[in-house]
């Protein structure tokens, strides 16, 4: 059946056998088309498993992060509503009664994540505070009428489960006819009085102890509401507040100042605003990264067999690409997680050996089942080849010929890799504890920055690292002790055997520092007996003695015991870093767990269609790879596709283009390409060339480079101001 | 100029203050330390500029460098990516403003392109004395007007600065091309003067042609230098000025030639197609290879669609065939809907209708599009066994690019069991999606440059050079008319004749109802205005006429078909009777 027609634009295709559905399992698509690659099914399952775990992990995290915010919000709502409940005659209460309690929720500019937050907020409120929770978006409410209509229809939906059917139909008619605040408050009275006696047990438990639960109105995107609608609504509803207990929640993306910018004083004085700040999205990112990418032992207790929860790791470039997209483009956690998912998928899709990217015992089991092809794949890994080259010659031969030996070796290598990771993250955290408190943060403030640098290269070669060490050598004692304490707890939380001694060393350092305290006191006493060096002198003498003292200090360089100890600690950390924070590229088999194709990520997540178009038009050789099309920068040969030539010519024009000139120029170029010098041009050929020109022009119009204009006959207007 | 700059700089200085909120928001307070440093630097920059405006060129260059850094950060390790076209050149080139061009260049570039097969344009033109000969005959005819344009463009360049004293000063550096310096005297003149000169010029066609020919040869190499000079200027802050310069002048700086003078003016769709079918496409081997590369991705697309992503294809060339092949190879066993976005009558409503009526077999109507959408969403959420593939050609087409349409399609695509694969072509297509919509769509971008012609996509379009043959409205007219009573036909014929009589009247807005009634009565076609109204309703239902209220409140009747078609129709009618 054709999909082009002059009378319709939609074509529905249904397979004939509708009931007998042979759905192709998704994992079948995991094969890369023709060549059925190894273990695709297993790989797909592993992917699913890891992704599910990651997803639930992040969701849980999000919930935890929101929990604090929601708790305080709910507390505020309950408190502010209690005044309405008590009907107290207290004067301050009376005053407060005239103000609409308002919670301003600052959520950050990552608008895409807000929906999730609001959804869970609505659920939480409905569970804890009131059944009447309404959320409105600016685009639904261009004016007051729509605003109220939406509000009323949503409110009525809220309690539709307790209303009977007929009432619902009645509401439907009312919905359309009559929307006002008066109607709303009478409706509210009606409902609360009815539900009060009628369904006491159910309602009471859900909405707390209140007779009349408040109505919570969430304005999701406060900034984009029309000021007039907002003002009117607030003024009107404040008049009805005594019979219609409204509570507002503003979702704010920028800063709380915007409330006062949108609302004049007369209106904002009707509100009783309290500010709630959500966790900034950047903090959020750090925690997400921390948990997902770096968490070696989050589920340690539950899965004793698992030491690294997510065997899958990102390489430096990928991590950088993802954080760049996040920081420079959207601030959206959702998109970040999407990127994570995509990289996971790409890894399992493109790397046949990713079948080993699972927890260690499982991987070991899988190694023993590896096919010959897969063994060949292992041998082809660059990191493995490097490893083989460093072995003795008999071992080399054995590794390259003997499958069994190779498998054993792979197992041990994987185990090494695993141990490497465990140590790596411990030392990384430890180093982060040290560097995160330094002035100016030479190695970055967030652990992700540190992680990126460590992944990229030998960190000890970098200038930042040396300057950080220098700064560390100047730390005061109590600071140092706090850091050491933290490191100690990091190491202690892991029960890795290899680094057990490290924890002990740190503990030793700590006790030494403590003993230093006592000794220092004694020393102080001793130094107290020293004669006072400087008494009343003149300027010359003072200078002289100061110089002497300086000289003395330099030559003798007598360090205090604290300094010696500090030096030791720093050297110890340095040695730890040099031993354990090797970049992953140095590890054999790192390709199995590290995903490094950052360019695919960028291509699919952060594409640049404009540049692609520009390149295709300007430099067809880039795509067509025909030697005849090769040319220098900025020009194209005359045999290039028609549209490229037309495009090139149109770049030479300013705002308007004369079609006749254009077509003639085009014809000149094309005829020169088609005819060899001397031969005449037939009329038919001219016609064809003209037709080609027409096609090229209408294609450029479709692409949005030009548009027809009526300013002058037979002219088109240029729409772009780029390129040359 | 200096004064102007000074003013601008002062305005610039004010700018930097209000950003505190934003910065605080983006960065934690402590982390902001680094940024703050940069910010103070910027402030210093601004001050420097105020002190000595001459050095702003340098400063701006630095700014550009900074921007480049940012671009680099984003596009790091670009050499790695082999496929993506964005690799070839950074964003700088694409987004910079173009420098002003003289229309003469069009012809010149063409001749250069023609002249040097397989060689770059930048070869020295002095070695080619035949350049002028290569320019097509007719271009000589319009060369004087070209000259005027040159002048005009010069003038408009300086129009922005009012004082004539300044103008004179500026002439000196601008005399880098012969033709410009030759007419530099006219630069300081007023518009009227130029208009006069235009007349003189046209009188002197013959005389000036010689000079022109010489000019061309000589000035061509000189012109070659100018872009680089201008490029430098481009980087300074008059980028914006240049843009407005080009757009503010009401005078159009192109030649006055029209297509009517050419023999082959407009072709109709059919002949165009016939002609193009005679052209053998070049580079077919390479194109096939490109297509094969894309086809290898089919499996991956299916996988990613199933995993909750949606796929959007971009890049030069029609992607219709590619998607068609994807459909025939991968989707034979599943329910799918193909939507031709380029179809002029497409709307979201029709998309939703085809889903509810044909896919979900629903009978009945909906109160609004949103209701319909809700119904579909619920249906798909309830029944997880339902699966639907949406293939949309040209998601960015005229009819679908609206905010509401995109929102609705986005909501559809965010469902787990609706899989969307779409193509976009327009240069600015990604602008239709804000963050919220993008997260609904959950796109994965794929570059599929095919270079294939947009045959189907442009066939509907009222293209510039394609004559509307009007065959479709004509046949539908005839069909409708045949089903009418003889009286009704007469009424309609009356209206047509009246409209054709008035076709030269530009202010014709239609035939007023009263006049029409009078005429019909006189021709014994109706006996009361009620019967006439009944007839008109029928016409209106078939979209044969349109009524419009005039300024005086009277109803005017108009046939929304072009006059050529109407004449054809009358001829056919007469033949038959």
CSV table of C-alpha atoms in Angstrom, one decimal, chain A residues 1 3-15 17-18 21 26 28-31 33-34 44 47-48 108-109 112 139 253-255 257 261 280 282 316-317 320 324 328-331 334 338 341-342 345-346 349 441 445-446 456 598-599 602-605 607-617 620 622-626 628-629 632-633 635-641 643-644 648-649 651-656 658-665 668-669 672 683-684 686-688 690-695 697-699 701-706 708 711-716 718 720-724, chain B residues 21 25-28 30-31 70 73-77 80-91 93-99 101-102 105-106 109-111 113-114 116-118 120-122 134 136 138-139 142 243 246-247 249-252 254-260 262-265 267 272 275-276 278-279 282-283 286-287 290 296 299-300 302-304 306-307 309 314-316 320 324 327 330 332-340 343 346 350-351 354 358-359 361 385 387 394 407 425-428 430 435-436 439 442-447 449 451 453-454 456-458 460-461 463-466:
chain,number,residue,atom,x,y,z
A,1,UNK,CA,0.0,0.0,0.0
A,3,UNK,CA,1.9,6.1,1.6
A,4,UNK,CA,1.4,9.0,-0.6
A,5,UNK,CA,-1.8,10.4,-1.7
A,6,UNK,CA,-3.3,13.8,-2.6
A,7,UNK,CA,-6.3,13.4,-0.3
A,8,UNK,CA,-5.0,12.2,3.0
A,9,UNK,CA,-2.0,12.3,5.2
A,10,UNK,CA,-2.4,9.5,7.6
A,11,UNK,CA,-2.1,5.8,6.7
A,12,UNK,CA,-2.9,3.1,9.1
A,13,UNK,CA,-1.4,-0.3,8.6
A,14,UNK,CA,-2.6,-3.3,10.6
A,15,UNK,CA,-1.2,-6.7,10.2
A,17,UNK,CA,-3.3,-11.7,11.7
A,18,UNK,CA,-4.3,-9.5,14.5
A,21,UNK,CA,0.4,-12.1,17.5
A,26,UNK,CA,13.2,-7.3,22.1
A,28,UNK,CA,16.4,-10.3,19.1
A,29,UNK,CA,17.0,-6.7,18.1
A,30,UNK,CA,20.1,-6.8,20.2
A,31,UNK,CA,21.9,-8.5,17.3
A,33,UNK,CA,21.7,-7.1,12.1
A,34,UNK,CA,23.5,-9.7,10.0
A,44,UNK,CA,20.6,-8.0,27.0
A,47,UNK,CA,21.6,-4.8,30.6
A,48,UNK,CA,18.0,-5.1,31.8
A,108,UNK,CA,15.5,25.3,40.4
A,109,UNK,CA,15.6,25.8,36.7
A,112,UNK,CA,11.7,19.0,33.3
A,139,UNK,CA,-0.7,27.3,29.9
A,253,UNK,CA,12.1,28.0,39.0
A,254,UNK,CA,14.2,31.1,39.4
A,255,UNK,CA,14.4,33.0,42.7
A,257,UNK,CA,12.2,37.7,44.3
A,261,UNK,CA,8.1,41.3,40.9
A,280,UNK,CA,19.8,22.4,44.4
A,282,UNK,CA,23.7,20.3,41.4
A,316,UNK,CA,36.4,10.0,31.7
A,317,UNK,CA,35.2,11.3,28.4
A,320,UNK,CA,32.6,14.7,31.0
A,324,UNK,CA,28.7,19.0,30.3
A,328,UNK,CA,25.7,23.7,30.0
A,329,UNK,CA,22.4,22.7,28.5
A,330,UNK,CA,19.6,21.7,30.7
A,331,UNK,CA,20.3,21.0,34.4
A,334,UNK,CA,16.0,13.2,34.0
A,338,UNK,CA,18.6,9.1,30.2
A,341,UNK,CA,20.8,4.6,30.3
A,342,UNK,CA,22.0,5.2,26.7
A,345,UNK,CA,22.8,0.3,26.4
A,346,UNK,CA,25.5,1.3,24.0
A,349,UNK,CA,25.2,-3.4,22.5
A,441,UNK,CA,39.9,23.8,45.6
A,445,UNK,CA,35.1,20.8,45.2
A,446,UNK,CA,32.9,18.0,44.1
A,456,UNK,CA,41.8,11.1,32.8
A,598,UNK,CA,31.6,9.6,24.3
A,599,UNK,CA,31.0,10.8,20.7
A,602,UNK,CA,27.0,13.4,22.1
A,603,UNK,CA,25.8,12.5,18.7
A,604,UNK,CA,22.5,11.1,19.9
A,605,UNK,CA,21.8,13.3,22.9
A,607,UNK,CA,23.0,16.7,18.2
A,608,UNK,CA,23.5,19.8,16.0
A,609,UNK,CA,21.2,19.5,13.0
A,610,UNK,CA,22.2,23.0,11.7
A,611,UNK,CA,25.8,22.1,11.5
A,612,UNK,CA,25.0,18.8,9.8
A,613,UNK,CA,23.0,20.6,7.2
A,614,UNK,CA,25.7,23.2,6.7
A,615,UNK,CA,28.4,20.6,6.3
A,616,UNK,CA,26.3,18.6,3.8
A,617,UNK,CA,25.7,21.7,1.7
A,620,UNK,CA,29.6,17.3,0.1
A,622,UNK,CA,32.5,14.9,3.8
A,623,UNK,CA,29.5,12.5,3.2
A,624,UNK,CA,29.9,11.3,-0.4
A,625,UNK,CA,33.6,10.5,-0.3
A,626,UNK,CA,34.1,10.9,-4.0
A,628,UNK,CA,36.0,14.4,-7.6
A,629,UNK,CA,34.2,16.3,-4.9
A,632,UNK,CA,39.6,23.4,-0.6
A,633,UNK,CA,38.0,25.1,2.3
A,635,UNK,CA,34.4,26.2,-2.2
A,636,UNK,CA,32.8,23.3,-4.0
A,637,UNK,CA,33.4,21.9,-7.4
A,638,UNK,CA,30.8,22.4,-10.1
A,639,UNK,CA,29.8,18.7,-10.2
A,640,UNK,CA,28.5,18.8,-6.7
A,641,UNK,CA,24.8,18.0,-6.1
A,643,UNK,CA,21.3,21.8,-4.1
A,644,UNK,CA,24.8,22.4,-2.9
A,648,UNK,CA,26.6,28.2,-2.6
A,649,UNK,CA,25.3,30.8,-5.0
A,651,UNK,CA,25.3,32.7,-0.1
A,652,UNK,CA,26.6,35.4,-2.3
A,653,UNK,CA,23.4,37.4,-2.1
A,654,UNK,CA,22.2,39.8,0.5
A,655,UNK,CA,18.7,40.0,1.8
A,656,UNK,CA,16.8,39.5,-1.5
A,658,UNK,CA,16.6,37.7,-7.9
A,659,UNK,CA,15.5,34.4,-9.2
A,660,UNK,CA,16.5,35.1,-12.8
A,661,UNK,CA,20.0,36.0,-11.8
A,662,UNK,CA,20.2,33.0,-9.6
A,663,UNK,CA,18.9,30.6,-12.2
A,664,UNK,CA,21.3,32.0,-14.8
A,665,UNK,CA,24.2,31.6,-12.5
A,668,UNK,CA,26.3,28.6,-16.0
A,669,UNK,CA,27.8,26.4,-13.4
A,672,UNK,CA,30.1,24.0,-17.5
A,683,UNK,CA,17.3,23.5,-25.8
A,684,UNK,CA,16.1,20.4,-24.1
A,686,UNK,CA,18.4,24.0,-20.9
A,687,UNK,CA,14.9,23.0,-19.9
A,688,UNK,CA,16.3,20.2,-17.8
A,690,UNK,CA,15.9,24.9,-15.4
A,691,UNK,CA,13.9,22.1,-13.9
A,692,UNK,CA,16.9,21.1,-11.7
A,693,UNK,CA,17.1,24.6,-10.6
A,694,UNK,CA,13.5,24.7,-9.7
A,695,UNK,CA,13.9,21.6,-7.7
A,697,UNK,CA,15.2,26.2,-5.0
A,698,UNK,CA,12.1,24.5,-3.7
A,699,UNK,CA,14.3,22.2,-1.6
A,701,UNK,CA,12.7,26.6,0.7
A,702,UNK,CA,11.7,23.4,2.5
A,703,UNK,CA,14.9,23.6,4.4
A,704,UNK,CA,14.1,27.1,5.5
A,705,UNK,CA,16.9,29.0,3.8
A,706,UNK,CA,14.7,31.1,1.6
A,708,UNK,CA,9.0,33.7,-1.3
A,711,UNK,CA,8.5,42.9,-2.0
A,712,UNK,CA,9.7,42.6,-5.5
A,713,UNK,CA,8.6,40.4,-8.4
A,714,UNK,CA,10.4,37.2,-8.8
A,715,UNK,CA,12.5,37.5,-5.7
A,716,UNK,CA,13.0,35.4,-2.7
A,718,UNK,CA,17.1,34.9,2.4
A,720,UNK,CA,19.8,32.8,7.3
A,721,UNK,CA,22.7,35.0,8.3
A,722,UNK,CA,25.3,32.4,8.7
A,723,UNK,CA,28.0,30.9,6.7
A,724,UNK,CA,30.1,32.3,4.0
B,21,UNK,CA,20.6,35.6,41.3
B,25,UNK,CA,21.4,29.6,41.5
B,26,UNK,CA,23.7,27.9,39.1
B,27,UNK,CA,26.5,27.4,41.4
B,28,UNK,CA,26.7,26.9,45.1
B,30,UNK,CA,31.4,28.6,47.5
B,31,UNK,CA,31.8,27.1,44.2
B,70,UNK,CA,33.2,27.0,25.4
B,73,UNK,CA,34.5,22.1,25.8
B,74,UNK,CA,31.3,21.0,24.4
B,75,UNK,CA,32.8,19.5,21.3
B,76,UNK,CA,35.8,17.9,22.8
B,77,UNK,CA,37.5,14.9,21.1
B,80,UNK,CA,36.8,10.8,17.4
B,81,UNK,CA,33.4,11.1,15.9
B,82,UNK,CA,33.6,10.1,12.3
B,83,UNK,CA,30.0,10.2,11.3
B,84,UNK,CA,28.7,13.4,12.7
B,85,UNK,CA,28.8,16.3,10.4
B,86,UNK,CA,29.3,18.7,13.2
B,87,UNK,CA,32.8,17.5,13.3
B,88,UNK,CA,33.9,19.2,10.2
B,89,UNK,CA,33.6,22.7,11.4
B,90,UNK,CA,32.9,24.3,14.7
B,91,UNK,CA,29.9,26.3,15.5
B,93,UNK,CA,31.4,29.5,11.1
B,94,UNK,CA,27.7,28.7,11.0
B,95,UNK,CA,26.6,31.2,13.4
B,96,UNK,CA,28.7,34.2,12.5
B,97,UNK,CA,27.0,36.9,10.5
B,98,UNK,CA,27.8,36.9,6.9
B,99,UNK,CA,29.6,39.9,5.4
B,101,UNK,CA,28.0,40.8,-0.6
B,102,UNK,CA,27.5,42.6,-3.8
B,105,UNK,CA,29.4,38.4,-7.0
B,106,UNK,CA,26.7,36.0,-7.8
B,109,UNK,CA,31.1,33.2,-8.5
B,110,UNK,CA,29.1,31.3,-11.0
B,111,UNK,CA,31.6,32.0,-13.7
B,113,UNK,CA,32.7,27.8,-10.5
B,114,UNK,CA,32.0,27.1,-14.1
B,116,UNK,CA,37.4,25.9,-12.9
B,117,UNK,CA,36.2,22.3,-12.9
B,118,UNK,CA,37.6,20.4,-10.0
B,120,UNK,CA,39.2,25.8,-6.1
B,121,UNK,CA,37.6,29.2,-6.8
B,122,UNK,CA,40.4,31.0,-5.2
B,134,UNK,CA,32.1,33.4,-19.6
B,136,UNK,CA,26.2,34.7,-19.8
B,138,UNK,CA,22.2,38.6,-20.5
B,139,UNK,CA,24.3,39.5,-17.5
B,142,UNK,CA,22.1,44.2,-16.3
B,243,UNK,CA,22.6,42.8,10.3
B,246,UNK,CA,21.2,44.8,5.6
B,247,UNK,CA,17.6,44.7,6.8
B,249,UNK,CA,17.3,49.8,4.0
B,250,UNK,CA,14.0,49.7,2.2
B,251,UNK,CA,15.8,49.7,-1.2
B,252,UNK,CA,16.3,46.3,-2.7
B,254,UNK,CA,19.0,43.4,-6.9
B,255,UNK,CA,18.4,43.7,-10.5
B,256,UNK,CA,15.0,44.2,-11.9
B,257,UNK,CA,14.8,41.3,-14.2
B,258,UNK,CA,11.8,39.2,-14.1
B,259,UNK,CA,11.0,35.7,-15.1
B,260,UNK,CA,8.4,36.8,-17.6
B,262,UNK,CA,12.6,34.5,-19.9
B,263,UNK,CA,11.1,32.0,-22.3
B,264,UNK,CA,10.7,29.2,-19.8
B,265,UNK,CA,9.1,30.9,-16.9
B,267,UNK,CA,6.6,24.8,-15.4
B,272,UNK,CA,8.8,19.3,-14.1
B,275,UNK,CA,12.0,16.7,-17.1
B,276,UNK,CA,13.6,15.7,-13.9
B,278,UNK,CA,15.5,12.5,-17.6
B,279,UNK,CA,18.3,13.5,-15.2
B,282,UNK,CA,25.1,11.6,-10.0
B,283,UNK,CA,27.2,9.8,-7.3
B,286,UNK,CA,28.2,6.8,-3.0
B,287,UNK,CA,24.6,7.5,-2.2
B,290,UNK,CA,25.3,6.1,2.5
B,296,UNK,CA,22.3,-1.1,9.2
B,299,UNK,CA,17.8,-3.2,14.3
B,300,UNK,CA,19.3,-0.7,16.7
B,302,UNK,CA,13.9,-1.1,16.9
B,303,UNK,CA,15.7,-1.9,20.1
B,304,UNK,CA,15.9,1.7,21.2
B,306,UNK,CA,11.3,-0.6,22.5
B,307,UNK,CA,13.4,0.6,25.4
B,309,UNK,CA,13.4,6.2,23.5
B,314,UNK,CA,18.0,14.8,10.7
B,315,UNK,CA,20.4,15.8,7.9
B,316,UNK,CA,20.2,16.9,4.3
B,320,UNK,CA,11.1,9.4,3.3
B,324,UNK,CA,9.7,3.6,4.1
B,327,UNK,CA,8.7,0.3,7.7
B,330,UNK,CA,10.8,-4.0,10.3
B,332,UNK,CA,5.3,-5.6,8.7
B,333,UNK,CA,4.0,-7.5,11.7
B,334,UNK,CA,3.0,-4.6,13.9
B,335,UNK,CA,0.3,-1.9,13.9
B,336,UNK,CA,1.7,1.3,12.6
B,337,UNK,CA,0.6,4.6,11.3
B,338,UNK,CA,2.4,6.6,8.7
B,339,UNK,CA,1.9,10.3,8.8
B,340,UNK,CA,2.9,12.6,6.0
B,343,UNK,CA,0.7,16.9,3.4
B,346,UNK,CA,-2.6,17.2,7.8
B,350,UNK,CA,-6.6,13.8,11.7
B,351,UNK,CA,-3.7,12.0,13.3
B,354,UNK,CA,-6.9,7.8,12.6
B,358,UNK,CA,-8.8,2.9,12.7
B,359,UNK,CA,-6.3,1.6,15.2
B,361,UNK,CA,-11.8,0.9,16.3
B,385,UNK,CA,-0.6,-5.3,25.1
B,387,UNK,CA,1.5,-1.4,20.6
B,394,UNK,CA,8.5,15.9,8.5
B,407,UNK,CA,2.6,19.1,22.8
B,425,UNK,CA,14.3,18.9,7.7
B,426,UNK,CA,13.9,22.5,8.5
B,427,UNK,CA,16.9,24.5,9.6
B,428,UNK,CA,15.4,25.7,12.8
B,430,UNK,CA,14.7,22.0,17.0
B,435,UNK,CA,12.8,21.5,27.6
B,436,UNK,CA,9.5,20.2,28.7
B,439,UNK,CA,11.6,15.4,27.9
B,442,UNK,CA,12.8,11.6,24.9
B,443,UNK,CA,14.7,11.9,21.6
B,444,UNK,CA,17.6,10.0,20.4
B,445,UNK,CA,19.1,11.9,17.4
B,446,UNK,CA,20.4,10.2,14.4
B,447,UNK,CA,22.0,11.9,11.5
B,449,UNK,CA,22.2,12.6,5.4
B,451,UNK,CA,21.1,13.8,-0.4
B,453,UNK,CA,15.7,14.8,-3.6
B,454,UNK,CA,12.6,15.9,-1.7
B,456,UNK,CA,7.3,14.0,-2.5
B,457,UNK,CA,7.8,16.6,0.1
B,458,UNK,CA,7.9,19.5,-2.3
B,460,UNK,CA,2.4,19.7,-2.6
B,461,UNK,CA,4.1,22.9,-1.9
B,463,UNK,CA,6.6,26.3,-5.0
B,464,UNK,CA,8.0,29.5,-6.4
B,465,UNK,CA,8.6,28.5,-9.9
B,466,UNK,CA,6.0,25.8,-10.3
